[in-house]
Coordinates of C-alpha atoms in Angstrom, one line a residue:
M1 CA -166.6 -54.3 47.8
I2 CA -167.2 -58.0 48.8
S3 CA -170.0 -58.5 46.3
D4 CA -167.9 -58.1 43.2
K5 CA -165.1 -60.5 44.3
K6 CA -164.8 -64.2 43.2
A7 CA -162.9 -65.8 46.0
A8 CA -162.7 -65.6 49.8
I9 CA -159.5 -66.5 51.6
F10 CA -159.7 -67.1 55.3
D11 CA -157.1 -67.4 58.0
F12 CA -158.0 -70.1 60.6
D13 CA -156.9 -69.4 64.1
G14 CA -158.5 -66.3 65.6
T15 CA -160.4 -65.6 62.4
L16 CA -162.6 -68.6 61.9
A17 CA -161.9 -70.6 65.0
D18 CA -161.8 -69.5 68.7
S19 CA -158.5 -71.4 69.1
M20 CA -156.0 -68.8 70.4
Y21 CA -156.3 -70.2 73.9
V22 CA -154.9 -73.6 72.8
W23 CA -151.1 -73.1 73.1
S24 CA -151.4 -71.2 76.4
K25 CA -153.3 -74.2 77.7
V26 CA -150.7 -76.6 76.3
D27 CA -147.9 -74.7 78.1
E28 CA -149.8 -74.6 81.4
D29 CA -150.9 -78.3 81.3
F30 CA -147.5 -79.5 80.1
L31 CA -145.7 -77.7 83.0
A32 CA -148.3 -78.5 85.5
Q33 CA -147.9 -82.2 84.8
R34 CA -144.3 -81.8 85.8
N35 CA -145.1 -79.6 88.9
I36 CA -143.6 -76.5 87.3
P37 CA -145.4 -73.2 87.6
V38 CA -145.9 -71.0 84.5
T39 CA -144.1 -67.7 84.9
E40 CA -144.6 -64.5 83.1
E41 CA -140.9 -64.7 82.1
Y42 CA -141.5 -68.1 80.4
T43 CA -144.5 -66.9 78.6
D44 CA -142.8 -63.8 77.3
K45 CA -139.8 -65.8 76.1
M46 CA -141.9 -68.4 74.4
R47 CA -143.9 -65.8 72.4
G48 CA -142.8 -65.7 68.8
M49 CA -140.4 -68.6 69.1
F50 CA -140.3 -71.3 66.4
F51 CA -141.7 -74.6 67.6
E52 CA -138.4 -76.5 67.9
T53 CA -136.7 -73.5 69.5
A54 CA -139.4 -73.3 72.1
A55 CA -139.1 -77.0 72.9
A56 CA -135.3 -76.7 73.3
Y57 CA -135.7 -73.6 75.5
T58 CA -138.3 -75.4 77.7
K59 CA -136.0 -78.5 78.0
N60 CA -133.0 -76.5 78.9
T61 CA -134.7 -74.1 81.3
Y62 CA -136.3 -76.8 83.4
G63 CA -133.8 -79.6 82.8
L64 CA -136.4 -82.0 81.4
S65 CA -135.5 -85.6 80.6
E66 CA -137.5 -85.7 77.4
S67 CA -135.8 -84.9 74.1
V68 CA -136.7 -81.9 72.1
E69 CA -138.4 -84.1 69.6
E70 CA -140.4 -85.8 72.4
I71 CA -141.5 -82.5 73.8
M72 CA -142.7 -81.3 70.4
Q73 CA -144.7 -84.4 69.9
I74 CA -146.3 -84.2 73.4
W75 CA -147.3 -80.6 72.6
L76 CA -148.7 -81.5 69.3
D77 CA -150.7 -84.3 70.7
M78 CA -152.1 -82.1 73.5
A79 CA -153.0 -79.4 70.9
H80 CA -154.5 -82.1 68.7
Y81 CA -156.9 -83.2 71.4
E82 CA -158.1 -79.6 71.9
Y83 CA -158.6 -79.0 68.1
A84 CA -160.3 -82.3 67.5
N85 CA -162.7 -82.0 70.5
N86 CA -163.0 -78.6 72.0
V87 CA -162.2 -75.8 69.5
R88 CA -165.3 -74.2 68.1
F89 CA -165.9 -71.8 65.2
K90 CA -166.7 -68.2 66.0
D91 CA -170.4 -67.3 66.2
G92 CA -171.8 -67.1 62.7
A93 CA -168.6 -68.2 60.9
A94 CA -169.9 -71.6 59.7
Q95 CA -173.1 -70.1 58.4
Y96 CA -171.2 -67.4 56.6
L97 CA -168.9 -69.9 54.9
K98 CA -171.9 -71.9 53.7
L99 CA -173.6 -68.7 52.5
L100 CA -170.5 -67.7 50.4
K101 CA -170.3 -71.2 49.1
N102 CA -174.0 -71.2 48.0
K103 CA -173.4 -67.8 46.3
G104 CA -170.7 -69.3 44.2
Y105 CA -167.5 -67.9 45.8
L106 CA -164.4 -70.0 45.7
L107 CA -163.2 -70.6 49.3
G108 CA -159.6 -70.9 50.3
M109 CA -157.7 -71.1 53.5
A110 CA -154.3 -69.5 54.2
T111 CA -153.0 -70.7 57.6
S112 CA -149.9 -71.0 59.7
N113 CA -151.5 -74.1 61.3
N114 CA -150.9 -77.7 60.1
P115 CA -153.1 -80.5 58.8
Y116 CA -152.7 -82.6 62.0
L117 CA -154.5 -80.0 64.0
L118 CA -156.7 -78.2 61.5
L119 CA -158.4 -81.1 59.6
P120 CA -159.9 -82.8 62.7
C121 CA -161.2 -79.4 63.8
L122 CA -163.0 -78.8 60.5
E123 CA -164.5 -82.3 60.7
N124 CA -165.6 -81.8 64.3
N125 CA -167.3 -78.6 63.3
G126 CA -169.0 -80.1 60.3
L127 CA -167.0 -78.1 57.7
D128 CA -164.7 -80.7 56.2
G129 CA -164.7 -80.4 52.4
I130 CA -166.1 -76.8 52.3
F131 CA -162.8 -75.3 51.2
D132 CA -161.7 -75.5 47.6
C133 CA -158.1 -75.4 48.8
I134 CA -156.2 -75.2 52.1
C135 CA -152.7 -73.7 52.0
Y136 CA -150.1 -73.6 54.7
T137 CA -147.3 -71.1 55.3
S138 CA -144.9 -74.1 55.5
E139 CA -145.6 -74.6 51.8
V140 CA -144.2 -71.1 50.9
G141 CA -141.6 -71.0 53.6
L142 CA -142.6 -67.5 54.7
N143 CA -144.8 -66.2 57.5
K144 CA -147.7 -63.8 57.1
S145 CA -145.5 -60.7 57.2
N146 CA -145.0 -61.6 53.6
P147 CA -147.9 -61.8 51.1
A148 CA -146.7 -65.1 49.6
I149 CA -149.2 -67.3 51.3
Y150 CA -152.1 -65.2 50.1
L151 CA -150.8 -65.1 46.5
Y152 CA -150.2 -68.8 46.6
T153 CA -153.7 -69.5 47.7
A154 CA -155.2 -67.2 45.1
E155 CA -153.1 -69.0 42.5
K156 CA -154.4 -72.4 43.7
L157 CA -157.9 -71.1 43.4
G158 CA -157.2 -69.8 39.9
V159 CA -158.3 -66.2 40.8
R160 CA -156.4 -62.9 40.4
P161 CA -155.4 -61.2 43.6
E162 CA -157.6 -58.2 43.0
N163 CA -160.6 -60.6 42.9
C164 CA -160.0 -62.0 46.3
I165 CA -161.2 -61.1 49.8
V166 CA -158.9 -62.0 52.7
Y167 CA -160.4 -62.5 56.2
E168 CA -157.8 -62.1 58.9
D169 CA -157.4 -61.2 62.6
I170 CA -153.7 -60.3 62.7
I171 CA -152.3 -57.0 61.5
E172 CA -149.4 -58.6 59.7
G173 CA -151.7 -60.6 57.6
L174 CA -154.0 -57.7 56.8
E175 CA -151.1 -55.5 55.8
S176 CA -149.6 -58.3 53.6
A177 CA -152.9 -59.1 51.9
K178 CA -153.5 -55.4 51.2
S179 CA -150.0 -55.1 49.7
A180 CA -150.9 -57.9 47.3
G181 CA -153.9 -55.9 46.1
M182 CA -156.6 -57.9 47.9
Y183 CA -159.7 -56.6 49.6
T184 CA -159.3 -57.2 53.4
V185 CA -161.8 -57.9 56.1
A186 CA -160.6 -57.7 59.7
V187 CA -162.3 -60.1 62.1
Y188 CA -162.0 -59.1 65.7
D189 CA -160.3 -61.5 68.2
I190 CA -159.5 -60.5 71.7
S191 CA -155.9 -61.7 71.4
N192 CA -155.2 -58.8 69.1
E193 CA -156.9 -56.1 71.2
K194 CA -153.7 -54.1 71.6
Y195 CA -153.4 -53.7 67.8
L196 CA -157.1 -52.8 67.3
D197 CA -156.6 -49.2 66.2
R198 CA -154.0 -50.3 63.6
I199 CA -156.2 -53.2 62.5
R200 CA -159.2 -50.8 62.0
N201 CA -157.1 -48.3 60.0
T202 CA -155.5 -51.0 57.8
A203 CA -158.5 -53.2 56.8
D204 CA -161.0 -52.3 54.2
K205 CA -163.7 -53.5 56.5
F206 CA -163.8 -54.4 60.2
V207 CA -166.3 -56.7 61.9
K208 CA -166.8 -57.7 65.5
S209 CA -168.8 -60.8 64.5
Y210 CA -169.7 -62.8 61.4
N211 CA -173.3 -61.9 62.2
Q212 CA -172.6 -58.4 60.9
L213 CA -171.6 -60.0 57.6
L214 CA -174.6 -62.3 57.6
D215 CA -177.0 -59.4 58.2
E216 CA -175.7 -57.7 55.0
Y217 CA -177.3 -60.6 53.0
K218 CA -180.7 -60.4 54.7

């Protein structure tokens, strides 16, 4: 149950923020500026690639004059603009965070994002400072298929895993958090539609909207 836990650990992209569109937009805008059409083959190849690998693939595929490092910085700057200006939190998410904070929960974030993109977005949405700690997968060197990031965040909060709730939109994160003994809440995001049955069957609780969670406190 949510009510008997001490800490809430949130993923960021797709869970709190409607931001899953950003990297597709970056790909499209970057190539469009160079008069290169985005193909399904390119999109499929890019999916799941590490950032530097994706930049190298793009450079080599299209014979670009920019270095891999320059391409990565251009992408980051384009994404930064979106996060700092246009990315918004999901309906009810900000209110839910504030409600949990007021009720005495410790709030943590466990994300694969990075401070350059994430922190301006929090500020733009009026939520800078609300989290007791923000932890990045880069700090543990493992992605969310491993529970390390959730355990690390719990440790930073000073709370045992079984006293944590994890809010996630991806199946890998939900499975990992559960394996760490944490209570899991799946938050719907359209980007994970094809995994919906598996997500529903894995999570302890599934919600389409934060308004469902807010209603439980009325």
